[in-house]
Tab-separated table of C-alpha atoms in Angstrom:
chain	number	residue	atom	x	y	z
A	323	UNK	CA	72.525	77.124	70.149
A	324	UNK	CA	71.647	80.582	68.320
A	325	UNK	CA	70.755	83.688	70.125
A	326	UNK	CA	67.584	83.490	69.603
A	327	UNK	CA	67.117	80.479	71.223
A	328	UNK	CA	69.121	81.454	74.346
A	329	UNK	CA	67.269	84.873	74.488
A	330	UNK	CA	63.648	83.181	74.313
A	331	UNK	CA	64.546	80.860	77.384
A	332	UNK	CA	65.596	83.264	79.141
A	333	UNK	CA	62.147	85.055	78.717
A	334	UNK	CA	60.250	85.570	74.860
A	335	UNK	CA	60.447	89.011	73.639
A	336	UNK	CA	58.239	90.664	71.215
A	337	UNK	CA	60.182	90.294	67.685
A	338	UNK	CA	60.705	94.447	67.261
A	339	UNK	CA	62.383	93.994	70.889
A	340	UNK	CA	64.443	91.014	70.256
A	341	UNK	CA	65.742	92.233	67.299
A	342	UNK	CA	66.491	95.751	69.151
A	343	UNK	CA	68.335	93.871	71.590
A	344	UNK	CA	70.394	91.525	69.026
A	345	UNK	CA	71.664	94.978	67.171
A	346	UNK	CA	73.772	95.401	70.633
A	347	UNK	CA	75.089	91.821	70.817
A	348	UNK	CA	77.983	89.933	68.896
A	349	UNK	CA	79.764	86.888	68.509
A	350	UNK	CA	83.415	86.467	69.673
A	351	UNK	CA	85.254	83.500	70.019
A	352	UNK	CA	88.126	82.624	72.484
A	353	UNK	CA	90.636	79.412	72.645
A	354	UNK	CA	90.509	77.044	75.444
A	355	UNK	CA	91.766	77.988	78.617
A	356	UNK	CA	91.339	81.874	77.993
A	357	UNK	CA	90.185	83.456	81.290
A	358	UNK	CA	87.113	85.063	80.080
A	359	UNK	CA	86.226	87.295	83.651
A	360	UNK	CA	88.777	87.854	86.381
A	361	UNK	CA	87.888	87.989	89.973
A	362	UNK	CA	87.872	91.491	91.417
A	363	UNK	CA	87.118	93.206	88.071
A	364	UNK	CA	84.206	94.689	87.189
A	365	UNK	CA	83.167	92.837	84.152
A	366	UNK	CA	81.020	95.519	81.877
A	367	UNK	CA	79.626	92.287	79.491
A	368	UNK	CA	77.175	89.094	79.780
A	369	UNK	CA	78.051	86.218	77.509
A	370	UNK	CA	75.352	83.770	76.012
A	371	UNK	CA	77.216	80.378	75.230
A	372	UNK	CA	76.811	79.427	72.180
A	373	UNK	CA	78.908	76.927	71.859
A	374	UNK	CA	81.635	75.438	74.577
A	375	UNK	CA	81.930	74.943	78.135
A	376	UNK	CA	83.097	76.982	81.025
A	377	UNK	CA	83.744	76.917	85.017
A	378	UNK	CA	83.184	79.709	87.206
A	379	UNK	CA	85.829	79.454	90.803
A	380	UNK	CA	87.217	81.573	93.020
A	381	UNK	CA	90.774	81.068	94.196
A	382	UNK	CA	92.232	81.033	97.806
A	383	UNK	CA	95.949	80.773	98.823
A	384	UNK	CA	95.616	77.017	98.515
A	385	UNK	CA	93.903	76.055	95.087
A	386	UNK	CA	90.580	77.026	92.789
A	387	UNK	CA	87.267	76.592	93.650
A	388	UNK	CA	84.872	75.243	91.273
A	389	UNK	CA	81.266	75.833	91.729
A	390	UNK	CA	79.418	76.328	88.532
A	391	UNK	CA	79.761	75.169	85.455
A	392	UNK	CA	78.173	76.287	82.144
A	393	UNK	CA	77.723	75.270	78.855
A	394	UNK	CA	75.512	75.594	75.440
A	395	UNK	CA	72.773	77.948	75.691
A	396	UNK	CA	73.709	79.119	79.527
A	397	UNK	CA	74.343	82.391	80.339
A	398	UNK	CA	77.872	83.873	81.738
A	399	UNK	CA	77.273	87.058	84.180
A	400	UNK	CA	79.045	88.682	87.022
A	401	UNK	CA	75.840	89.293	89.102
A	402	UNK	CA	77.948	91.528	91.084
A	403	UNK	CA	79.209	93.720	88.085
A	404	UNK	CA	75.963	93.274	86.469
A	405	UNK	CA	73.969	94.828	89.551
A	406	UNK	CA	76.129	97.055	91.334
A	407	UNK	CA	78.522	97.967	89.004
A	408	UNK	CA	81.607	96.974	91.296
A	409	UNK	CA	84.266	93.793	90.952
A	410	UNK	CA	82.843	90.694	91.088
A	411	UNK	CA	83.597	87.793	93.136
A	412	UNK	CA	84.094	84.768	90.361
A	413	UNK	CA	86.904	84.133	87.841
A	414	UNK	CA	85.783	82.245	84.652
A	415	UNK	CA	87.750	80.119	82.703
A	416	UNK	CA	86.763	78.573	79.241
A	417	UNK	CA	87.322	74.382	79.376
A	418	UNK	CA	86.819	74.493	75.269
A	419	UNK	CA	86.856	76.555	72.492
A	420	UNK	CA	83.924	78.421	72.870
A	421	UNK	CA	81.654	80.588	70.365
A	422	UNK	CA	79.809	82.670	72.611
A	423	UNK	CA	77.558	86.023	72.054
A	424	UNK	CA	78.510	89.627	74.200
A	425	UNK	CA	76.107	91.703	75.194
A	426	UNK	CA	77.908	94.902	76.883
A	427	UNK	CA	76.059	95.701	80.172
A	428	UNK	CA	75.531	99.489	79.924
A	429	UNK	CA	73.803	99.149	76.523
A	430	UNK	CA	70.867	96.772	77.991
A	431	UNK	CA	70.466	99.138	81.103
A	432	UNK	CA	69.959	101.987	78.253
A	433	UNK	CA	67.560	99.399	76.241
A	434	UNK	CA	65.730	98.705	79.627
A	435	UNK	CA	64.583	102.117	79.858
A	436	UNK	CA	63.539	102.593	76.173
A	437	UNK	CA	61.318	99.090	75.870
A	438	UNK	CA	59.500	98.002	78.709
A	439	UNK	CA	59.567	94.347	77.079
A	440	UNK	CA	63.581	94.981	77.100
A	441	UNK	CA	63.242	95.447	80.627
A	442	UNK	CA	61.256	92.711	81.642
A	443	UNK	CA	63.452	90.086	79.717
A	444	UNK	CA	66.412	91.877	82.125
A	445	UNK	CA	63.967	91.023	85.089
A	446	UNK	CA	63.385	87.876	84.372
A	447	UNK	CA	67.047	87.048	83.292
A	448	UNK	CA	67.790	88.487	87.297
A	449	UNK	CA	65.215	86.205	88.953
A	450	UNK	CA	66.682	83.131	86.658
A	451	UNK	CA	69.901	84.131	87.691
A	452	UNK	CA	69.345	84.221	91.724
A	453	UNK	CA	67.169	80.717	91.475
A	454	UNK	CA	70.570	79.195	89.790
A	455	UNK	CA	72.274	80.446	92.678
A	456	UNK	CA	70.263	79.471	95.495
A	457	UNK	CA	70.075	76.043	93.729
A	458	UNK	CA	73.840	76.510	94.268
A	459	UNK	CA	73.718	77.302	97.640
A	460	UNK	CA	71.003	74.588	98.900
A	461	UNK	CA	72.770	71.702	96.864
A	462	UNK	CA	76.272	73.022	98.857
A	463	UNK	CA	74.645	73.133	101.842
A	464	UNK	CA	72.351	70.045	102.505
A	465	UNK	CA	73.634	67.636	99.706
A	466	UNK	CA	76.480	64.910	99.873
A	467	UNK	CA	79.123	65.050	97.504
A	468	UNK	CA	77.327	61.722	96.104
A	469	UNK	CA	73.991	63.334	95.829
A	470	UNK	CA	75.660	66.053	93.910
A	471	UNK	CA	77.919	63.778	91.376
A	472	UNK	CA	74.370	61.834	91.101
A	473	UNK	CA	72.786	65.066	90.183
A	474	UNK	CA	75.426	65.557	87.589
A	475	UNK	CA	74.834	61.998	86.019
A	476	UNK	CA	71.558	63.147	85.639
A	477	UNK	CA	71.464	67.080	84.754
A	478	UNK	CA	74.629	67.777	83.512
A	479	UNK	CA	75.913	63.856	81.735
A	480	UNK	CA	77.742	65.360	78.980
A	481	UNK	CA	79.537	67.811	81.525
A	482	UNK	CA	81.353	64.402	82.879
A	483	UNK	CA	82.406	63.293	79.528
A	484	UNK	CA	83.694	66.805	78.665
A	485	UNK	CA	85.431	68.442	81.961
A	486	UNK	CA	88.561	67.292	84.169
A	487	UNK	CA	88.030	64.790	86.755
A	488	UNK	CA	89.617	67.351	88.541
A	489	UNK	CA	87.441	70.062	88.275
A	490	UNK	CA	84.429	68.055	89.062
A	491	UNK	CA	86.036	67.047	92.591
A	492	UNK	CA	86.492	70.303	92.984
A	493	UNK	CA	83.379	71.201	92.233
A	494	UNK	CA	82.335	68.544	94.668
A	495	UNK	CA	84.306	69.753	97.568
A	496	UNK	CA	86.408	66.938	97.258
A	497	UNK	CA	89.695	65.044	96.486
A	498	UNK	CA	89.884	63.594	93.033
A	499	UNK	CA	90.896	59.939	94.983
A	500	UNK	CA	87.760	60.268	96.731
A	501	UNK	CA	85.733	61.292	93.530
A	502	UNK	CA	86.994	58.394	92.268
A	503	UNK	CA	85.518	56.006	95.054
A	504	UNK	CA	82.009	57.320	94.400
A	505	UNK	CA	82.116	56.699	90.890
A	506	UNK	CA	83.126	53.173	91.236
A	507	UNK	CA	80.497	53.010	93.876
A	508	UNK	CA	78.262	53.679	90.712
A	509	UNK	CA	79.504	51.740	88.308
């Protein structure tokens, strides 16, 4: 997916604004496995994925966490880094090669106060990001493990055919022998 195409879902941009907000992003591309943000860093960039798929967890003494996954045309952000300025919570960790675009966060607060259209995109890519997490939240909190695999066969179906079984139980909440229960239960 091509930056413009990420950048006009996210909200669409006069063209003089879009293309004063592509002169401050690039393209990088990192190997599979590379840890992309580290928890308790503050994380100066947001990433547009461009190509590739990533997990967002959070570790305790015991294992990783998975709760979000992202792939083409989603965006990668420390909301807590983004906002505040201080270490975010989240690791992230690529599951593919990935192509993705960097958009250093200090430049787009400078663009948001030289282009009001600049600024709105930012607002709207804000709002878009807290609906994504209080989809997170609900689904955690009042769905079954089975509800949320079934909302993967449905939202997400080439996210099972490209990430870990593991990672998707643990994304779940759940042991990988039980994941495998409900997907016989399925089939």
């Amino acid at each position: 997916m091509d930056i413009d195409q990420i950048l006009d879902r996210i909200y669409a941009l006069p063209e003089a604004s879009k293309a004063s907000l592509k002169k401050h992003i690039t393209e990088v591309s990192h190997p599979k496995y590379f840890c992309l943000m580290e928890s308790d860093k503050i994380i100066p960039y947001i990433y547009f994925i461009r190509k590739g798929i990533v997990r967002a967890y959070a570790s305790t003494a015991d294992n990783d966490i998975t709760f979000w996954f992202g792939s083409e045309g989603e965006t990668i952000v420390s909301m807590k880094s983004y906002v505040e300025n201080k270490p975010g919570y989240e690791s992230i960790e690529l599951l593919e090669d990935c192509d993705l675009y960097i958009l250093e966060t200090e430049s787009l607060r400078k663009l948001f106060n030289e282009d009001i259209h600049i600024a709105n995109w930012g607002r709207k890519f804000a709002e878009r990001e807290l609906v994504k997490t209080e989809e997170l939240i609900i689904s955690r909190q009042f769905k079954t493990s089975l509800e949320r695999y079934k909302d993967l066969m449905i939202n997400k179906t080439d996210l099972l055919k490209r990430v870990q079984l593991g990672h998707i139980a643990s994304y779940l909440g759940i042991t990988q022998v039980s994941l495998s229960r409900i997907r016989a239960e399925i089939k």
